Amino acid sequence: MKFDVVIGGAGLAGSTAARVFADAGKKVLVVEKHRHVAGHCHDFRDDAGITVHTYGPHIFHTNDKGVWEFVRRFTDFHYLQHRVLSYAGGKLVPFPVNRDTINEVFGVNIATGDVSAFLQAEVERSKFNMPLRNFRDAVVSQVGERLYELFFKNYTLKQWGRDPETLSPEIAKRIPVRSNRDDRYFSDRYQGVPGRGYTRMVENMLDHPGIAVMLGADYFDAIKSFAAPLSIFTGELDVYFGRKHGELAYRSLDIEFETLDRERFQEAPVVNYPNDYDWTRITEFKLLSGETSKKTTVCYEYPKEKGEPYYVVMDDENMAKREKYIAETRILEERPLGAGKVLFVGRLAEYTYYNMDQVIGATMKKVLPLVQ
Ligand code: UDP
């Protein structure tokens, strides 16, 4: 069997690439080391009839119309403007920080128009580096030390196992600060979860006569056996290069599921616990999917250093190594087809803290020029 492209990984990056090539008439082989497709957004219906996310909660959100139209070819969506509460100082309050958070935390009653001045005063009495050097600086420069200590410091320590002052200020860009009462977690126009789950969505992406999928198979074996003119790698960046520039860190999680014999567990789909417990957050899945059941299933996330690689670690040491590996990928990406050309796409292979829509967008950007 001859393939035009061999792809390692059937997550969002690999499946997007596979579909784009197949739609353009190419023959594609996708090899996946796990026994399932959909990578870390894999989900399944549990015994309580609730769709749970095997590797922790995934909410799709994007402002990219092209990406939104692409995914909607493969699924309908249960629309959801995602909301999160944070348990801090003995209270459940809206998070990210907005006007209501400030009023509840400080026992004040300030109006929307006065929130900026309030935060400015908080910032002015705080110490941080300017220009911003790290995650702490980025947060404190927006909300001041008191809110940083309450919501961000310990969550970040727990999530990353590292001092927030060693982490990139870029991470803070994921969390907005709002002066109004908007309590959505994301500000994106399009948000939701696939109506019949991510696994089904990815299965539909891969359901094309031009795509063959091998589960439980090794990419490095496959590229030897099927010498295709192009291959695409979506696994860990350092592993591809035999860790020649040193090991990259990937933060992992223990995810504990619990099905409770009651209809509802908590007030929001996700509740963050920055300070009081070993878990970072609890997700109640039926509040994401909109499913009904007499029972409810929740998951607790306990961060850990080793294990299934979920997160890239944005500190100086890992980012410096990343640069060396990315320089190597550029050489392979620029090779002509048939001469050992390899593309590196996705969170792990680009060592980038992408959201799901960014994975799809970045993959399309790399792959589309090759089919046009
Ligand atoms: N974060 C925090 N407190 C929170 C939520 C997030 O300090 O209550 C910080 C923390 O460093 C976290 C980062 O913001 O890793 C990004 O949060 P996000 O919810 O986007 O993380 P993900 O869903 O990717 O795990």
mmCIF file of C-alpha atoms and ligand atoms in Angstrom, residues 57 84-86 95 135 139 148 151-157 159-160 167 171-172 174-175 185-186 253 272-274 280-281 301 311 347 353-355, ligand 1:
data_model
loop_
_atom_site.group_PDB
_atom_site.id
_atom_site.type_symbol
_atom_site.label_atom_id
_atom_site.label_comp_id
_atom_site.label_asym_id
_atom_site.label_seq_id
_atom_site.Cartn_x
_atom_site.Cartn_y
_atom_site.Cartn_z
ATOM 1 C CA PRO A 57 -12.174 18.920 30.903
ATOM 2 C CA VAL A 84 -15.958 28.950 36.489
ATOM 3 C CA LEU A 85 -16.175 29.705 40.200
ATOM 4 C CA SER A 86 -13.171 29.876 42.483
ATOM 5 C CA PHE A 95 -13.436 33.705 38.242
ATOM 6 C CA PHE A 135 3.847 34.993 35.627
ATOM 7 C CA VAL A 139 -0.832 39.014 37.135
ATOM 8 C CA TYR A 148 -2.766 37.442 43.078
ATOM 9 C CA PHE A 151 -6.493 33.291 43.296
ATOM 10 C CA PHE A 152 -3.265 32.772 41.383
ATOM 11 C CA LYS A 153 -0.218 32.106 43.543
ATOM 12 C CA ASN A 154 -1.096 28.745 45.055
ATOM 13 C CA TYR A 155 -3.071 27.468 42.063
ATOM 14 C CA THR A 156 -0.044 28.103 39.882
ATOM 15 C CA LEU A 157 2.377 26.510 42.349
ATOM 16 C CA GLN A 159 -0.527 23.272 38.747
ATOM 17 C CA TRP A 160 3.064 23.658 37.627
ATOM 18 C CA LEU A 167 7.103 30.854 34.743
ATOM 19 C CA ILE A 171 0.556 32.049 30.776
ATOM 20 C CA ALA A 172 -1.297 34.957 32.394
ATOM 21 C CA ARG A 174 -5.053 32.976 29.212
ATOM 22 C CA ILE A 175 -6.984 34.604 32.049
ATOM 23 C CA TYR A 185 -14.245 32.007 31.438
ATOM 24 C CA PHE A 186 -13.454 32.683 27.788
ATOM 25 C CA LEU A 253 -2.311 15.140 35.949
ATOM 26 C CA ASN A 272 -11.223 26.050 40.995
ATOM 27 C CA TYR A 273 -9.583 25.439 44.381
ATOM 28 C CA PRO A 274 -6.456 27.579 44.516
ATOM 29 C CA THR A 280 -6.711 22.279 41.341
ATOM 30 C CA ARG A 281 -10.305 21.997 40.179
ATOM 31 C CA GLU A 301 -7.407 17.065 38.847
ATOM 32 C CA TYR A 311 1.038 20.549 29.346
ATOM 33 C CA ARG A 347 0.746 21.004 21.406
ATOM 34 C CA TYR A 353 0.478 25.805 25.134
ATOM 35 C CA TYR A 354 -2.195 25.692 22.408
ATOM 36 C CA ASN A 355 -5.937 25.547 22.941
HETATM 37 N N1 UDP B 1 -4.668 30.076 37.025
HETATM 38 C C1 UDP B 1 -4.647 30.469 38.354
HETATM 39 N N2 UDP B 1 -5.798 30.378 39.092
HETATM 40 C C2 UDP B 1 -6.942 29.891 38.565
HETATM 41 C C3 UDP B 1 -6.965 29.490 37.221
HETATM 42 C C4 UDP B 1 -5.806 29.596 36.479
HETATM 43 O O1 UDP B 1 -3.607 30.895 38.863
HETATM 44 O O2 UDP B 1 -7.960 29.831 39.291
HETATM 45 C C5 UDP B 1 -3.402 30.170 36.251
HETATM 46 C C6 UDP B 1 -2.591 28.879 36.429
HETATM 47 O O3 UDP B 1 -1.217 29.188 36.344
HETATM 48 C C7 UDP B 1 -3.058 28.086 35.232
HETATM 49 C C8 UDP B 1 -3.147 29.164 34.172
HETATM 50 O O4 UDP B 1 -3.666 30.293 34.874
HETATM 51 O O5 UDP B 1 -2.143 27.071 34.893
HETATM 52 C C9 UDP B 1 -4.000 28.824 32.979
HETATM 53 O O6 UDP B 1 -5.305 28.458 33.426
HETATM 54 P P1 UDP B 1 -6.303 27.641 32.481
HETATM 55 O O7 UDP B 1 -7.598 27.531 33.204
HETATM 56 O O8 UDP B 1 -6.303 28.246 31.135
HETATM 57 O O9 UDP B 1 -5.580 26.230 32.450
HETATM 58 P P2 UDP B 1 -5.942 24.868 31.660
HETATM 59 O O10 UDP B 1 -7.436 24.821 31.479
HETATM 60 O O11 UDP B 1 -5.167 24.917 30.395
HETATM 61 O O12 UDP B 1 -5.449 23.822 32.616
#
